[in-house]
Coordinates of C-alpha atoms and ligand atoms in Angstrom, one line a residue:
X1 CA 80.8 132.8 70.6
X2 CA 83.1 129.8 71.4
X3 CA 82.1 126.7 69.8
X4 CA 79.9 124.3 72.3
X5 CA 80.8 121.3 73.8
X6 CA 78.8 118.3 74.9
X7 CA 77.8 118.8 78.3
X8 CA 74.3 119.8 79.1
X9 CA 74.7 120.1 83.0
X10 CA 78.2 121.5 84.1
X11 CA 79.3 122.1 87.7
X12 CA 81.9 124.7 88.5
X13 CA 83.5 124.3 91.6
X14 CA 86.9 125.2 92.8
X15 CA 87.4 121.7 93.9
X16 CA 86.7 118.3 92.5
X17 CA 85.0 115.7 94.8
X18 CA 88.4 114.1 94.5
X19 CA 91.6 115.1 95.6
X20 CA 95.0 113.8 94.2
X21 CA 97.4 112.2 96.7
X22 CA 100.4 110.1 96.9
X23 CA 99.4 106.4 97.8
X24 CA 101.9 104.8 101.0
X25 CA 103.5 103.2 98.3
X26 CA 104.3 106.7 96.5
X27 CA 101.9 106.0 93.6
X28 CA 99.3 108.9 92.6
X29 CA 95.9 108.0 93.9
X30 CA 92.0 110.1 94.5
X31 CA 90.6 110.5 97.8
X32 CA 87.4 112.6 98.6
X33 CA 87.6 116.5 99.2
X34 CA 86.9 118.2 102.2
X35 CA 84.1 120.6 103.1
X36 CA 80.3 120.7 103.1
X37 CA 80.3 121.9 99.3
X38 CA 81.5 118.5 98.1
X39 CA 79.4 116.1 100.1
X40 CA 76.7 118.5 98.6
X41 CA 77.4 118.5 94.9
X42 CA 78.2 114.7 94.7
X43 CA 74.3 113.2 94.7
X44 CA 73.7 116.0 92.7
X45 CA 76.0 115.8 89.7
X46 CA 75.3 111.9 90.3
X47 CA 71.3 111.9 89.8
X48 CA 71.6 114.7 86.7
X49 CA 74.4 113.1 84.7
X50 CA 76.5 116.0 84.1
X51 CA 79.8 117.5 84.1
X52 CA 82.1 118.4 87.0
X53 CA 84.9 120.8 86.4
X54 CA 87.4 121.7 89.2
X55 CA 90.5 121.7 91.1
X56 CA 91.9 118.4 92.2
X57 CA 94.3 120.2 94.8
X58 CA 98.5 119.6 94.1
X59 CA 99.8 121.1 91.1
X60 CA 99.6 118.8 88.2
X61 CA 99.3 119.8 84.8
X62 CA 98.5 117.0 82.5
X63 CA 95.4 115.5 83.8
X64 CA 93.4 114.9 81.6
X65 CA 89.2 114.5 82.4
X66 CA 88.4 111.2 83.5
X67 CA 85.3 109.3 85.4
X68 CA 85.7 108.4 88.8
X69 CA 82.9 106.5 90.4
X70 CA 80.6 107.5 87.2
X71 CA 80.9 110.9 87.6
X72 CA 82.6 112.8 84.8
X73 CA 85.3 114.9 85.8
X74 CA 87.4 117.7 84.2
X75 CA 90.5 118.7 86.6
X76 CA 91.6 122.1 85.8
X77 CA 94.9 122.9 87.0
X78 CA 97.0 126.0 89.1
X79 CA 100.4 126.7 89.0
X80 CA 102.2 127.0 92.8
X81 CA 102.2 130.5 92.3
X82 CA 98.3 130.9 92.0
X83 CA 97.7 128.5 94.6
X84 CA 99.1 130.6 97.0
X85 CA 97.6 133.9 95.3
X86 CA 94.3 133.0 93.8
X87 CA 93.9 129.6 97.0
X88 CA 95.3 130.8 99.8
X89 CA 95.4 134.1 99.5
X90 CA 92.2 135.9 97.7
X91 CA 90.4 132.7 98.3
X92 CA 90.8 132.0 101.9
X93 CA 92.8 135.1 103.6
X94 CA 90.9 137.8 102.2
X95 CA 87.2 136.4 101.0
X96 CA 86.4 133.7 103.5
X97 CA 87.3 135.9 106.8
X98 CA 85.5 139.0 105.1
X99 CA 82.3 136.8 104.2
X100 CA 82.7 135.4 107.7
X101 CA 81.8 138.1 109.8
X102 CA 85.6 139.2 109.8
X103 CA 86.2 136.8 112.6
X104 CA 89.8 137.3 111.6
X105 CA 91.4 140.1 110.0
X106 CA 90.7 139.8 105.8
X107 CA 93.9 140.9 104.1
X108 CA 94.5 142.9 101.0
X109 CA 96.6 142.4 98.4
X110 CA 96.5 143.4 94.6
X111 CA 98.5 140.8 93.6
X112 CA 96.4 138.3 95.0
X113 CA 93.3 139.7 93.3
X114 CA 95.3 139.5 89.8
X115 CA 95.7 135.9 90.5
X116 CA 92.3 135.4 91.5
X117 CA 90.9 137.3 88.0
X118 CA 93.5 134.6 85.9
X119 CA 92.3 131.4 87.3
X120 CA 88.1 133.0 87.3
X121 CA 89.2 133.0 83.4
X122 CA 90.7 129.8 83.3
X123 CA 87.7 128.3 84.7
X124 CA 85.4 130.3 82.4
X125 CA 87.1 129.3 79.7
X126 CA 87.0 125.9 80.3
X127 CA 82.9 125.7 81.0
X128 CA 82.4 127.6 77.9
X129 CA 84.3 124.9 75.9
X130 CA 82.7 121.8 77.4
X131 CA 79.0 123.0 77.7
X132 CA 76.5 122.0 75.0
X133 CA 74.7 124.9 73.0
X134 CA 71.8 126.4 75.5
X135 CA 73.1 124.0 78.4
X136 CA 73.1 125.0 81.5
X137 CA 76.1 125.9 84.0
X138 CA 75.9 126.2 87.9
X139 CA 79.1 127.9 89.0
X140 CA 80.2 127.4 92.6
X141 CA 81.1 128.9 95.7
X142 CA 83.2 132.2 96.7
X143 CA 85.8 131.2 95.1
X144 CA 84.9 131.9 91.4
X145 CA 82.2 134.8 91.7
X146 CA 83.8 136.2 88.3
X147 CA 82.9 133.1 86.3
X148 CA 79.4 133.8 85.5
X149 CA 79.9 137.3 84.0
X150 CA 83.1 136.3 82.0
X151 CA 81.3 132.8 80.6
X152 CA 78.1 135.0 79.5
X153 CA 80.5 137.0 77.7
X154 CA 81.5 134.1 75.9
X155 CA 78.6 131.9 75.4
X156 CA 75.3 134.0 75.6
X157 CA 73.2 131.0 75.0
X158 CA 74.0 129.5 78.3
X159 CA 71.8 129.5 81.5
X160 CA 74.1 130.5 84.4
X161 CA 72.9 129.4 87.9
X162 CA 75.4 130.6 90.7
X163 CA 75.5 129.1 94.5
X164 CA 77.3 130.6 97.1
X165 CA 77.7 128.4 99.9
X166 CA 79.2 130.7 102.5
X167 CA 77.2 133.7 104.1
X168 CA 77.2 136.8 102.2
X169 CA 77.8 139.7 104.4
X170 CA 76.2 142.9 105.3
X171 CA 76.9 146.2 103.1
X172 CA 79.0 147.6 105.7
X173 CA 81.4 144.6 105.8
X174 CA 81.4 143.8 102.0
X175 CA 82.5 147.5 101.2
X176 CA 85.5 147.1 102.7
X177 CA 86.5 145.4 99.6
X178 CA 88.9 147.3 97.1
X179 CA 87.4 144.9 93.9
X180 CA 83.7 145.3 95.7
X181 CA 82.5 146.1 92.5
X182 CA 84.1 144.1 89.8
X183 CA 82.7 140.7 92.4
X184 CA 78.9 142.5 92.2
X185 CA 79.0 142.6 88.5
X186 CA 80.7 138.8 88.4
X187 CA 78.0 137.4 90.1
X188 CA 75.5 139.4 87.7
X189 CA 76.5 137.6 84.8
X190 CA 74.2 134.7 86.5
X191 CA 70.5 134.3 85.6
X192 CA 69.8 133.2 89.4
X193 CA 72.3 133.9 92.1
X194 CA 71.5 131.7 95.3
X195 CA 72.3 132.2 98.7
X196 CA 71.7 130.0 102.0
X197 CA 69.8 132.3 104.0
X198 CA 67.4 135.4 102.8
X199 CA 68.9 137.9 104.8
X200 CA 72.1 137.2 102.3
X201 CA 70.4 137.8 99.6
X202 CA 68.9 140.8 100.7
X203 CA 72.7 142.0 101.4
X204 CA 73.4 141.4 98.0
X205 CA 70.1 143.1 97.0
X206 CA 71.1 146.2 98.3
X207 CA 74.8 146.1 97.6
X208 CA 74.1 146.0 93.9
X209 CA 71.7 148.4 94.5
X210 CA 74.1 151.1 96.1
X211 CA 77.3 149.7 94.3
X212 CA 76.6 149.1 90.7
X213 CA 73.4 151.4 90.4
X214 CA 71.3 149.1 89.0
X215 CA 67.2 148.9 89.7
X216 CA 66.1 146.5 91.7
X217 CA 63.0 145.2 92.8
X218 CA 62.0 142.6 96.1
X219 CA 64.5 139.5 95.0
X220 CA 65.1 141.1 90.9
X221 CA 67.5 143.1 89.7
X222 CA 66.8 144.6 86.0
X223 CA 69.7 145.4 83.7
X224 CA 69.3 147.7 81.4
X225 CA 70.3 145.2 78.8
X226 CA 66.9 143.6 79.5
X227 CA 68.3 140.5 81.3
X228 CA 66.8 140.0 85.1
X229 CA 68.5 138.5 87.6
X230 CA 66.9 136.9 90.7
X231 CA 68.8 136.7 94.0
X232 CA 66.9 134.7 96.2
X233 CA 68.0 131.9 99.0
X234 CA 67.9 128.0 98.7
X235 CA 68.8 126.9 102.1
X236 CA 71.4 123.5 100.7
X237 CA 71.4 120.1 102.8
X238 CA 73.0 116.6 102.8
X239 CA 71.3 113.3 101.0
X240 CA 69.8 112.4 104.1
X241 CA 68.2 108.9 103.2
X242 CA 71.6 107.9 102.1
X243 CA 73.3 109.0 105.9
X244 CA 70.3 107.1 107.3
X245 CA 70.7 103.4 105.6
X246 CA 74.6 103.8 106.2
X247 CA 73.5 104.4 110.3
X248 CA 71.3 101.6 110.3
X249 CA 74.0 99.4 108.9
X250 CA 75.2 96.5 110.8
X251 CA 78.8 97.4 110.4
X252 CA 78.2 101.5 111.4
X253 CA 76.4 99.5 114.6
X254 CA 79.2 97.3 115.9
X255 CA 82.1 100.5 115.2
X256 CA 79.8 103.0 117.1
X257 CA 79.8 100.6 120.1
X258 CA 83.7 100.3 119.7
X259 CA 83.9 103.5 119.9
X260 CA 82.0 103.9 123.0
X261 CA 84.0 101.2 124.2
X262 CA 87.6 102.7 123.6
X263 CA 86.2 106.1 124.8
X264 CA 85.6 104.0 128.1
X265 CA 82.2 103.8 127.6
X266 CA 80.8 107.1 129.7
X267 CA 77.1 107.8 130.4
X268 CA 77.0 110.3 127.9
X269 CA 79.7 111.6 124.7
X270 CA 80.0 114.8 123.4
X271 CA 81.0 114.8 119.4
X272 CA 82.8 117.8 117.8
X273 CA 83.2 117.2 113.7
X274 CA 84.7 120.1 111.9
X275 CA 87.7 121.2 109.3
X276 CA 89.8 122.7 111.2
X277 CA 88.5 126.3 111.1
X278 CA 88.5 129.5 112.9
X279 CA 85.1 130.4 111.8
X280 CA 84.3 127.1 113.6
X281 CA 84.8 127.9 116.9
X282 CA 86.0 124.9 118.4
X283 CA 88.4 126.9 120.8
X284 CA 85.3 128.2 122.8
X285 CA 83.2 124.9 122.7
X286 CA 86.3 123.0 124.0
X287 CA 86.8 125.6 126.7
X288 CA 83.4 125.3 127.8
X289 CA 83.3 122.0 128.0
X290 CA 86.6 121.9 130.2
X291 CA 85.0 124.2 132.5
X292 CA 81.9 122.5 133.0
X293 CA 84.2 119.5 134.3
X294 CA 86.6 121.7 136.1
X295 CA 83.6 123.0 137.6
X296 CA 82.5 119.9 139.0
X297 CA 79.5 119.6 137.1
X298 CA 80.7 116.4 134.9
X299 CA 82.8 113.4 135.6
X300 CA 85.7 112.1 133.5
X301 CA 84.3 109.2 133.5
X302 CA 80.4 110.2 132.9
X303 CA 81.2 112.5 130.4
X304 CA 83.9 112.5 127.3
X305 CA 84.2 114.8 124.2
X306 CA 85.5 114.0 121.3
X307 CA 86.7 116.2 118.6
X308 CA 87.5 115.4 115.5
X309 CA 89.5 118.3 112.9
X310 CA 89.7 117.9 109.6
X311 CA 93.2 119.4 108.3
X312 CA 92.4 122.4 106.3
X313 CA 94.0 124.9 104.2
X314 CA 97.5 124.3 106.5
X315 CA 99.3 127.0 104.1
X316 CA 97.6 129.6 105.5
X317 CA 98.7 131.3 108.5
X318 CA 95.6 132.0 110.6
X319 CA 94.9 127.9 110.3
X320 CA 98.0 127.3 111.8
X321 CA 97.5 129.9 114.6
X322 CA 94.5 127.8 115.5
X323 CA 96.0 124.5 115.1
X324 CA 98.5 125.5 117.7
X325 CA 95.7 127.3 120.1
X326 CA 93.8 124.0 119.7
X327 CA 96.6 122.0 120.4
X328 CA 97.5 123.7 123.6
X329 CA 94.3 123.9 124.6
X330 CA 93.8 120.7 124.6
X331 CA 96.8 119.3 126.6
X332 CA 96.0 121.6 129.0
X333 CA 92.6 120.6 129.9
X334 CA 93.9 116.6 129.8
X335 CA 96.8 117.7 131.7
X336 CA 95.1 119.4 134.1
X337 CA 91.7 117.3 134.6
X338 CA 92.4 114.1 132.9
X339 CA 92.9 110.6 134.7
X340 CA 95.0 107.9 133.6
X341 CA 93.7 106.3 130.4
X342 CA 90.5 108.8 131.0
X343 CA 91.3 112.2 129.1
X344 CA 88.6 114.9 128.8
X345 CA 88.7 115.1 125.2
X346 CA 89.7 113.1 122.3
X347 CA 90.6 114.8 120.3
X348 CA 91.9 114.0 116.0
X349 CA 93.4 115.7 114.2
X350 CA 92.4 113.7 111.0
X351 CA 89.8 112.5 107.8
X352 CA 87.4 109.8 108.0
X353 CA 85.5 108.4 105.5
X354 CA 81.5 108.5 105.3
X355 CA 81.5 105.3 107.2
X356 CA 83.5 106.4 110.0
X357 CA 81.2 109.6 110.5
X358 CA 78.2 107.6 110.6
X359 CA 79.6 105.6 113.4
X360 CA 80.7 109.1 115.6
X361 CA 77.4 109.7 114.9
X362 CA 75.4 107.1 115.8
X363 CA 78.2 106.9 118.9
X364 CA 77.5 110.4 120.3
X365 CA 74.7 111.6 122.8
X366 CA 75.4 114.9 122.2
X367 CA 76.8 116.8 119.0
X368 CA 78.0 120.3 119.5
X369 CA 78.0 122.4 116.5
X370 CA 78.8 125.9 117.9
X371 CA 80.3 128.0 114.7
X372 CA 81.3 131.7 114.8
X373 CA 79.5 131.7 111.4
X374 CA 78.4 129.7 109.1
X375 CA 76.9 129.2 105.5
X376 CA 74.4 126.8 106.8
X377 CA 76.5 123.6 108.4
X378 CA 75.9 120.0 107.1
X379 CA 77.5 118.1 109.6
X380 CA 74.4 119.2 112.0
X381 CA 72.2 117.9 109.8
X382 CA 74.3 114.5 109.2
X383 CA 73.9 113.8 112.7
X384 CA 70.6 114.2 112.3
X385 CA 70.0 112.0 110.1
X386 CA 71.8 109.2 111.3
X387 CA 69.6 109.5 114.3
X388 CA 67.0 107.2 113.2
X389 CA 66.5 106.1 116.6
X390 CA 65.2 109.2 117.6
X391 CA 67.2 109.9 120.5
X392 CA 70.5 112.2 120.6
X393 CA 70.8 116.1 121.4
X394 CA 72.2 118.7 119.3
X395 CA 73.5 121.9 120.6
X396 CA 73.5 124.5 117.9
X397 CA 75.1 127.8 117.3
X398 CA 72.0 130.7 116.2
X399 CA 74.8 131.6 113.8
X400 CA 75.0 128.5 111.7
X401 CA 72.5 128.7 108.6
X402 CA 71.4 125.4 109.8
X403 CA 69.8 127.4 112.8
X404 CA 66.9 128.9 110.5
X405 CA 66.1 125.1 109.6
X406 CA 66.6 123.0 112.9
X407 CA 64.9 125.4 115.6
X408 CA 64.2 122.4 117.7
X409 CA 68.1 122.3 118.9
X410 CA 69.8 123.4 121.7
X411 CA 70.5 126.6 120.2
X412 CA 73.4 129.1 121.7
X413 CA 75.3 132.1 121.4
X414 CA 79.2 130.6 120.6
X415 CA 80.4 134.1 122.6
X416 CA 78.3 133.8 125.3
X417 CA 80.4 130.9 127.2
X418 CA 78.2 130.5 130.3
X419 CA 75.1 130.3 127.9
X420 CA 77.3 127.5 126.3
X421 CA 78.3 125.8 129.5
X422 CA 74.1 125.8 130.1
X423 CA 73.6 124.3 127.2
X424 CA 75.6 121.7 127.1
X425 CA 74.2 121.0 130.7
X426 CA 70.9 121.1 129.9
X427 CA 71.5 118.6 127.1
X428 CA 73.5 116.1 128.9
X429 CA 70.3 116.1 131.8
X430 CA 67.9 116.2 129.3
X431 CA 65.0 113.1 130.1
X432 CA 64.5 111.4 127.0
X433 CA 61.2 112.1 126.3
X434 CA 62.4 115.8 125.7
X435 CA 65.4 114.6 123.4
X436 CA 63.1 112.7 121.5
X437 CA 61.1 114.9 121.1
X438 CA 63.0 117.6 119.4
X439 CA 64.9 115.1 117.6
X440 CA 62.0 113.8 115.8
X441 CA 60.8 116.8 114.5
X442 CA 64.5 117.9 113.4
X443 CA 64.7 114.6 111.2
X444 CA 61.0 115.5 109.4
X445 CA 62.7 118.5 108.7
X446 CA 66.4 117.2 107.3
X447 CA 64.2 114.2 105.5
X448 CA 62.1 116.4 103.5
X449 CA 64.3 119.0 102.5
X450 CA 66.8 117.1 101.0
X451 CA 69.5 118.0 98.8
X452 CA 67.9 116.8 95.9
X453 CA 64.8 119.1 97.4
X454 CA 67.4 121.8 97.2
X455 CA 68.6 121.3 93.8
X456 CA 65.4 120.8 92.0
X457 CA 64.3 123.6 93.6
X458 CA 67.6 125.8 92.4
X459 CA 67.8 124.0 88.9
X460 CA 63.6 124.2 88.6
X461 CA 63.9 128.2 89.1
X462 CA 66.8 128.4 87.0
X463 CA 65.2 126.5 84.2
X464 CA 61.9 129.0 84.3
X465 CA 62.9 131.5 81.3
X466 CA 62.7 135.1 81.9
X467 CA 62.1 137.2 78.8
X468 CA 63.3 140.7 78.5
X469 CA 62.4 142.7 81.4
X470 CA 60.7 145.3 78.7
X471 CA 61.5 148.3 81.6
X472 CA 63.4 151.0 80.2
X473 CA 66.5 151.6 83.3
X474 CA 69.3 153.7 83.5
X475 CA 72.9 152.1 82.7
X476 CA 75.1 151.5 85.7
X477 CA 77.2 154.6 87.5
X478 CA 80.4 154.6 86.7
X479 CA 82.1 154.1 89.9
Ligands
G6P1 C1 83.7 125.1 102.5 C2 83.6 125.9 101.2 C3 84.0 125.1 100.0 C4 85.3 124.4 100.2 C5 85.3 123.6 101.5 C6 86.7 122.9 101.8 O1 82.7 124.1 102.5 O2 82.3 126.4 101.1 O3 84.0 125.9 98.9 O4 85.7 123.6 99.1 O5 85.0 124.4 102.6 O6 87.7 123.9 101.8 P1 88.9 123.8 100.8 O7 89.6 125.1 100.9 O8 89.7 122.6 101.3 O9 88.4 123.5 99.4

């Protein structure tokens, strides 16, 4: 057993919740990371006092852990090389489009998987030397599904909680995997492995059911080493109290109205907030909402959508496919049904900070959140909680996690563009008794099941000891 560390709580994530970039002035500075994961994990790691250990993007070697807004950070660090094996390549070519439904086509490479087994050790390595004896360790995200299995191996005493924050697909997608195995039996080194929705759990259920040959029972699975594991889902969310006071803020106010101003100040905006992502599907949403104005049905000047796309991932070549579909897209539609100084969409191509959101937020009538797939989506549930008026319409793809959660929306079908087209109709005529309706009883929802809901509930289960399952089951097959 390596010798413990300090740490009682650590996080594992592939990122930090800061980034390293070059300052204007060309001097190294932190900016915040990205992605739903991050904006999750922050209040988390900040109300628990723990550990955070994680990529902070760029290739650096000699960081050493520091605190940054007092929360204690260890930056682990990737060679190019395994950024573009291990990042971009197992990471986000082959996992993220397999997880997602295949909405594009994963790709397989052995060498990429090598990478990606190299840094799941590096990270391992690295929790088991800073965590405390008996501590416990919540590992993160697809990126690192071998972590829990090869930390056990090294420090027994640990609890191992692991959260994956994507879907997890269906049997007959996940088998398409060459390494399908050696990721079921990663993931199994975890006491509790949580998922967004139940259906994902159940897919995992069954997978190690069929895959590994273990015995498994409702949401357990018994090893015949005695440990149990529980697979069971923890829908995640945002800290929405937090969102809400930064709304209400005088200064969110008066840059919400600017931005209705310098968007020409139409009856009603459409808001688009995404990384730039082909699992998104912003192509569709932005094509609808061209038609609808094509069409005749809105005005230029009643009706405006803005989009804004977080740069993502820009190494990898599927992202910057889209980013040129988008682009095109987009000048065609101003090009062809714009006015002078009145374009359909505004569209940015850029990061904000939390204070920028809040103001889109609080600026927009109508948010459209139309995802191919999605883990669960926390930008929906931003907007919702920045809505402490009561008033604004979301329109909500069925196939965002967020969908279980937030029934009162506008929901859709992202592939159905005419149902999409309805929608969006529907919500831009909506009287407002209707809008307030709905929004009222999405915020009860969003306010209560917070994310420090979510992460008592996922630490509180992890925390309840399970003693030897005491069944006497038959080792794992062998292939
Ligand atoms: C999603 C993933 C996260 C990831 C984030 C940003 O939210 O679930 O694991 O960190 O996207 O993506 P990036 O590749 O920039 O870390």
């Amino acid at each position: 057993m390596a010798s413990p560390g300090s740490a009682d709580l650590v996080i594992v994530a592939n990122r930090l919740p800061v980034d390293r970039v070059e300052e204007p002035d060309g001097a190294p500075g932190w900016r915040r990371s990205p992605g739903g994961l991050v904006s999750a994990l922050e209040p988390v790691l900040r109300a628990n006092d723990g550990v955070w250990i994680g990529w902070p993007g760029g290739t650096e070697q000699d960081l050493e852990p520091f605190q940054d807004d007092g929360m204690s950070l260890v930056p682990m660090t990737m060679t190019a090389a395994e950024i573009e094996e291990f990042y971009e390549g197992f990471s986000n070519a082959t996992l993220w489009p397999l997880y997602h439904d295949v909405v594009a086509k994963p790709e397989f490479h052995r060498e990429w998987w090598d990478a990606y087994v190299t840094v799941n050790r590096r990270f391992a390595d690295k929790a088991a030397e800073v965590a405390a004896e008996n501590a416990t360790v919540w590992v993160h995200d697809y990126q690192l599904q071998l972590v829990p299995a090869m930390l056990r191996e090294l420090r027994p005493d640990l609890r191992i909680g692991f959260y994956l924050h994507i879907p997890f697909p269906p049997a007959e997608l996940f088998q398409q995997l060459p390494w399908r195995r050696q990721l079921l039996e990663g993931l199994l080194g975890a006491d509790l492995v949580g998922f967004q929705l139940n259906g994902a759990a159940q897919n995992f259920i069954r997978l190690v059911r069929q895959r590994v040959g273990h015995k498994t029972h409702r949401d357990l699975v018994y090893l015949p080493d005695g440990r149990t594991v529980r697979a069971a889902a923890f829908p995640i969310s945002i800290d929405a109290a937090s969102y809400e006071t930064l709304a209400r803020s005088e200064e969110v106010g008066q840059r919400a109205k600017e931005i209705r101003e310098a968007v020409g100040n139409p009856r009603k905006i459409f808001l688009g907030v995404d990384r730039l992502d082909y699992t998104k599907g912003i192509y569709a949403r932005l094509r609808a909402f061209g038609e609808l104005i094509a069409d005749g049905e809105f005005d230029v000047s009643d009706a405006v959508f803005v989009q804004v796309a977080t740069p993502s991932r820009e190494q990898v070549e599927q992202y910057r496919i889209l980013r040129d579909d988008i682009d095109r897209l987009v000048g065609r539609i101003n090009g062809d049904l714009g006015r002078i100084g009145q374009p359909a969409i505004h569209y940015l191509h850029s990061s904000y900070p939390r204070e920028e959101m809040a103001a889109f937020f609080r600026a927009a009538d109508i948010m459209v959140v139309t995802p191919l797939r999605d883990g669960m989506n926390l930008i929906a549930k931003e907007y919702v909680a920045c809505r402490y008026e009561d008033d604004g319409a979301l329109v909500l793809s069925e196939f965002a996690g967020a969908a279980d959660e937030l029934r009162q929306a506008w929901l859709i079908n992202p592939y159905d563009i005419n149902g999409m087209k309805l929608a969006l109709r529907e919500a831009y005529a909506a009287d407002e008794r209707e809008v307030t309706k709905r929004m009222k009883a999405m915020r009860k929802t969003v306010l209560q099941h917070d994310v420090s809901a979510w992460a008592e509930s996922f630490l509180g289960e992890l925390a309840s000891v399970r003693p030897s399952h005491g069944k006497t089951v038959r080792p794992a097959k062998r292939s």
